[in-house]
Amino acid sequence: MTAIIILNWNGADDTLCCLDSLTRADGSFFVIVADNGSTDDSVARIREFISYSDLDIKLLENGFNYGFAKGNNLAIRYAAGFNPDSYLLLNNDTEVTPDFLTRLVEFREKNPGYRILTPRINLYYNKEYLWNCGGRLFAGFRRYLFCGEHESKALRKPFYRISFITGCALFFTPDILQADGTLLTERFFFGEEDFEFCIRMKKRHVPMACVTGSLIYHKVSSSNKGKNVVGTYYLHQLNRYIDIRLNYNGLFTFVWRILNIPLSLHYLRRKFGSLGRALSLLRRLHKDSRAKDSVTEQDFQNLVIRGDYF
């Protein structure tokens, strides 16, 4: 049986649509909705859905906004009490197709070496086109497979071996969990946890695959609506710089920073129209990423919500 874990934070509209799509899904599974301290009517609406749904849904109220990684880790530990033989992290802003899970399980049974899988993830609002089929890590960067391309290109093969997988739809077996029963690093409050996870799996030589016959749809970046664009970019860059420093040697980190400078400057100059302002922010980014070993909720609030970090 698979434990499907859906994290909710003030997102009942998306969460209920995701749950509704799961009512038509085949396979043996139960659902855990982990609410990360929502301040709207999410919990009441989810409870109402559970009251009339035939799905096996368990509501876990975390009582606080712990961020993506810790919120999911708490749900995984809770799910472990029901002894599932596999887990699936599923974004609340996704909708699934009826056979998406059975396709993953069947592939896993036929290919037991692959302990981490993802379905093909198409765009919700342009359903024949792909968000990604996982991706590949290289030199401290990642590249999605088939991003923005028509699904027919991905369907040429039944699966692709990958080295990067997003937290949007992450299917795994219990042996992947760390000794403390967690999956994701809690070093980053928002973002980067999937990149760090994939670095760890690559070091462990754990093979991953995208099963193209399994399909879900994703409302890409719906959780980022209304957020500070530059602050969000800075947050993700800060996460990545710290992640690289903590996972690679000093020479690699130095070279990676040099290679990343023109990319960051190009983006920041476009946003500000000022090379001087872009250079100032880049110097701040390099300084912060050397001084910090984590990016906290307070950093997230200052950068993305309030915009008063700088």
PDB file of C-alpha atoms in Angstrom, residues 123-246:
ATOM      1  CA  LEU A 123       1.130  21.385 -17.433  1.00  0.00           C
ATOM      2  CA  TYR A 124      -2.369  21.683 -16.013  1.00  0.00           C
ATOM      3  CA  TYR A 125      -3.339  24.662 -18.156  1.00  0.00           C
ATOM      4  CA  ASN A 126      -1.781  23.302 -21.366  1.00  0.00           C
ATOM      5  CA  LYS A 127      -2.310  19.623 -20.922  1.00  0.00           C
ATOM      6  CA  GLU A 128      -0.422  18.236 -23.920  1.00  0.00           C
ATOM      7  CA  TYR A 129       2.791  19.969 -22.887  1.00  0.00           C
ATOM      8  CA  LEU A 130       5.272  18.964 -20.232  1.00  0.00           C
ATOM      9  CA  TRP A 131       6.506  20.622 -17.094  1.00  0.00           C
ATOM     10  CA  ASN A 132       9.115  17.887 -16.789  1.00  0.00           C
ATOM     11  CA  CYS A 133      10.002  14.207 -16.759  1.00  0.00           C
ATOM     12  CA  GLY A 134      12.416  14.651 -13.923  1.00  0.00           C
ATOM     13  CA  GLY A 135      15.839  15.844 -14.934  1.00  0.00           C
ATOM     14  CA  ARG A 136      19.573  15.510 -14.577  1.00  0.00           C
ATOM     15  CA  LEU A 137      22.152  16.937 -12.196  1.00  0.00           C
ATOM     16  CA  PHE A 138      25.398  18.173 -13.690  1.00  0.00           C
ATOM     17  CA  ALA A 139      28.194  20.333 -12.295  1.00  0.00           C
ATOM     18  CA  GLY A 140      26.030  21.727  -9.500  1.00  0.00           C
ATOM     19  CA  PHE A 141      23.149  22.612 -11.835  1.00  0.00           C
ATOM     20  CA  ARG A 142      20.022  20.753 -12.880  1.00  0.00           C
ATOM     21  CA  ARG A 143      18.205  20.451 -16.188  1.00  0.00           C
ATOM     22  CA  TYR A 144      14.593  19.298 -16.590  1.00  0.00           C
ATOM     23  CA  LEU A 145      13.829  16.709 -19.251  1.00  0.00           C
ATOM     24  CA  PHE A 146      11.369  17.848 -21.946  1.00  0.00           C
ATOM     25  CA  CYS A 147      10.446  21.077 -20.152  1.00  0.00           C
ATOM     26  CA  GLY A 148       7.875  22.944 -22.262  1.00  0.00           C
ATOM     27  CA  GLU A 149       7.883  20.325 -25.012  1.00  0.00           C
ATOM     28  CA  HIS A 150       4.971  18.346 -26.424  1.00  0.00           C
ATOM     29  CA  GLU A 151       4.296  15.112 -24.558  1.00  0.00           C
ATOM     30  CA  SER A 152       4.815  13.045 -27.718  1.00  0.00           C
ATOM     31  CA  LYS A 153       8.585  13.543 -27.398  1.00  0.00           C
ATOM     32  CA  ALA A 154       8.674  12.065 -23.916  1.00  0.00           C
ATOM     33  CA  LEU A 155       6.420   9.156 -24.871  1.00  0.00           C
ATOM     34  CA  ARG A 156       8.999   7.751 -27.266  1.00  0.00           C
ATOM     35  CA  LYS A 157      10.375   5.758 -24.327  1.00  0.00           C
ATOM     36  CA  PRO A 158       8.547   3.987 -21.482  1.00  0.00           C
ATOM     37  CA  PHE A 159      10.952   5.431 -18.924  1.00  0.00           C
ATOM     38  CA  TYR A 160      14.024   7.619 -18.546  1.00  0.00           C
ATOM     39  CA  ARG A 161      16.814   7.179 -16.057  1.00  0.00           C
ATOM     40  CA  ILE A 162      17.208  10.487 -14.234  1.00  0.00           C
ATOM     41  CA  SER A 163      19.308  12.016 -11.472  1.00  0.00           C
ATOM     42  CA  PHE A 164      16.998  14.869 -10.499  1.00  0.00           C
ATOM     43  CA  ILE A 165      13.426  14.657  -9.278  1.00  0.00           C
ATOM     44  CA  THR A 166      11.183  17.376  -7.889  1.00  0.00           C
ATOM     45  CA  GLY A 167       9.179  17.198  -4.683  1.00  0.00           C
ATOM     46  CA  CYS A 168       6.048  17.713  -6.777  1.00  0.00           C
ATOM     47  CA  ALA A 169       5.551  13.966  -7.263  1.00  0.00           C
ATOM     48  CA  LEU A 170       8.187  11.836  -5.560  1.00  0.00           C
ATOM     49  CA  PHE A 171       7.534   8.112  -5.226  1.00  0.00           C
ATOM     50  CA  PHE A 172       9.973   6.153  -3.051  1.00  0.00           C
ATOM     51  CA  THR A 173      10.389   3.047  -0.949  1.00  0.00           C
ATOM     52  CA  PRO A 174      10.940   3.113   2.847  1.00  0.00           C
ATOM     53  CA  ASP A 175      14.621   2.127   2.627  1.00  0.00           C
ATOM     54  CA  ILE A 176      15.330   5.584   1.160  1.00  0.00           C
ATOM     55  CA  LEU A 177      14.464   7.250   4.465  1.00  0.00           C
ATOM     56  CA  GLN A 178      17.236   8.511   6.713  1.00  0.00           C
ATOM     57  CA  ALA A 179      17.967   6.893  10.069  1.00  0.00           C
ATOM     58  CA  ASP A 180      15.680   9.372  11.859  1.00  0.00           C
ATOM     59  CA  GLY A 181      12.757   8.528   9.583  1.00  0.00           C
ATOM     60  CA  THR A 182      12.944  11.719   7.513  1.00  0.00           C
ATOM     61  CA  LEU A 183      13.385  12.150   3.766  1.00  0.00           C
ATOM     62  CA  LEU A 184      14.231  15.817   3.190  1.00  0.00           C
ATOM     63  CA  THR A 185      16.735  18.200   4.708  1.00  0.00           C
ATOM     64  CA  GLU A 186      15.150  20.817   6.962  1.00  0.00           C
ATOM     65  CA  ARG A 187      18.029  23.204   6.358  1.00  0.00           C
ATOM     66  CA  PHE A 188      15.918  25.190   3.862  1.00  0.00           C
ATOM     67  CA  PHE A 189      12.508  26.535   4.834  1.00  0.00           C
ATOM     68  CA  PHE A 190      11.373  27.034   1.237  1.00  0.00           C
ATOM     69  CA  GLY A 191      12.919  25.404  -1.823  1.00  0.00           C
ATOM     70  CA  GLU A 192      16.120  23.451  -2.555  1.00  0.00           C
ATOM     71  CA  GLU A 193      15.158  20.409  -0.490  1.00  0.00           C
ATOM     72  CA  ASP A 194      14.662  18.330  -3.658  1.00  0.00           C
ATOM     73  CA  PHE A 195      18.064  19.388  -5.052  1.00  0.00           C
ATOM     74  CA  GLU A 196      19.824  18.432  -1.814  1.00  0.00           C
ATOM     75  CA  PHE A 197      17.902  15.135  -1.749  1.00  0.00           C
ATOM     76  CA  CYS A 198      19.070  14.312  -5.272  1.00  0.00           C
ATOM     77  CA  ILE A 199      22.699  15.112  -4.407  1.00  0.00           C
ATOM     78  CA  ARG A 200      22.459  12.630  -1.528  1.00  0.00           C
ATOM     79  CA  MET A 201      20.878   9.975  -3.717  1.00  0.00           C
ATOM     80  CA  LYS A 202      23.524  10.446  -6.392  1.00  0.00           C
ATOM     81  CA  LYS A 203      26.248   9.991  -3.780  1.00  0.00           C
ATOM     82  CA  ARG A 204      24.508   6.790  -2.663  1.00  0.00           C
ATOM     83  CA  HIS A 205      24.204   5.620  -6.304  1.00  0.00           C
ATOM     84  CA  VAL A 206      20.450   5.180  -5.967  1.00  0.00           C
ATOM     85  CA  PRO A 207      18.899   4.988  -9.459  1.00  0.00           C
ATOM     86  CA  MET A 208      15.809   7.051 -10.245  1.00  0.00           C
ATOM     87  CA  ALA A 209      13.418   6.972 -13.176  1.00  0.00           C
ATOM     88  CA  CYS A 210      10.563   8.876 -14.776  1.00  0.00           C
ATOM     89  CA  VAL A 211       7.790   6.492 -15.811  1.00  0.00           C
ATOM     90  CA  THR A 212       6.251   8.194 -18.834  1.00  0.00           C
ATOM     91  CA  GLY A 213       3.074   6.094 -18.828  1.00  0.00           C
ATOM     92  CA  SER A 214       2.194   7.555 -15.426  1.00  0.00           C
ATOM     93  CA  LEU A 215       0.727  11.045 -15.754  1.00  0.00           C
ATOM     94  CA  ILE A 216      -0.247  13.911 -13.484  1.00  0.00           C
ATOM     95  CA  TYR A 217      -0.976  17.581 -14.166  1.00  0.00           C
ATOM     96  CA  HIS A 218       0.650  20.450 -12.275  1.00  0.00           C
ATOM     97  CA  LYS A 219      -0.535  24.035 -11.798  1.00  0.00           C
ATOM     98  CA  VAL A 220       3.063  25.242 -11.949  1.00  0.00           C
ATOM     99  CA  SER A 221       4.131  27.880  -9.396  1.00  0.00           C
ATOM    100  CA  SER A 222       0.659  28.477  -7.993  1.00  0.00           C
ATOM    101  CA  SER A 223       2.273  28.644  -4.528  1.00  0.00           C
ATOM    102  CA  ASN A 224       4.465  31.548  -5.699  1.00  0.00           C
ATOM    103  CA  LYS A 225       1.680  33.864  -6.811  1.00  0.00           C
ATOM    104  CA  GLY A 226       1.870  37.326  -5.296  1.00  0.00           C
ATOM    105  CA  LYS A 227       5.373  36.833  -3.901  1.00  0.00           C
ATOM    106  CA  ASN A 228       8.307  39.229  -4.287  1.00  0.00           C
ATOM    107  CA  VAL A 229      10.017  38.180  -7.552  1.00  0.00           C
ATOM    108  CA  VAL A 230      13.525  39.406  -6.772  1.00  0.00           C
ATOM    109  CA  GLY A 231      13.290  38.197  -3.175  1.00  0.00           C
ATOM    110  CA  THR A 232      12.165  34.764  -4.366  1.00  0.00           C
ATOM    111  CA  TYR A 233      15.044  34.589  -6.828  1.00  0.00           C
ATOM    112  CA  TYR A 234      17.533  35.645  -4.137  1.00  0.00           C
ATOM    113  CA  LEU A 235      16.100  33.053  -1.742  1.00  0.00           C
ATOM    114  CA  HIS A 236      16.516  30.227  -4.239  1.00  0.00           C
ATOM    115  CA  GLN A 237      20.025  31.372  -5.138  1.00  0.00           C
ATOM    116  CA  LEU A 238      20.989  31.600  -1.466  1.00  0.00           C
ATOM    117  CA  ASN A 239      19.654  28.079  -0.920  1.00  0.00           C
ATOM    118  CA  ARG A 240      21.647  26.769  -3.874  1.00  0.00           C
ATOM    119  CA  TYR A 241      24.901  28.529  -2.924  1.00  0.00           C
ATOM    120  CA  ILE A 242      24.706  27.064   0.588  1.00  0.00           C
ATOM    121  CA  ASP A 243      23.819  23.631  -0.748  1.00  0.00           C
ATOM    122  CA  ILE A 244      26.805  23.611  -3.104  1.00  0.00           C
ATOM    123  CA  ARG A 245      29.202  24.785  -0.383  1.00  0.00           C
ATOM    124  CA  LEU A 246      28.068  22.107   2.062  1.00  0.00           C
TER     125      LEU A 246
END
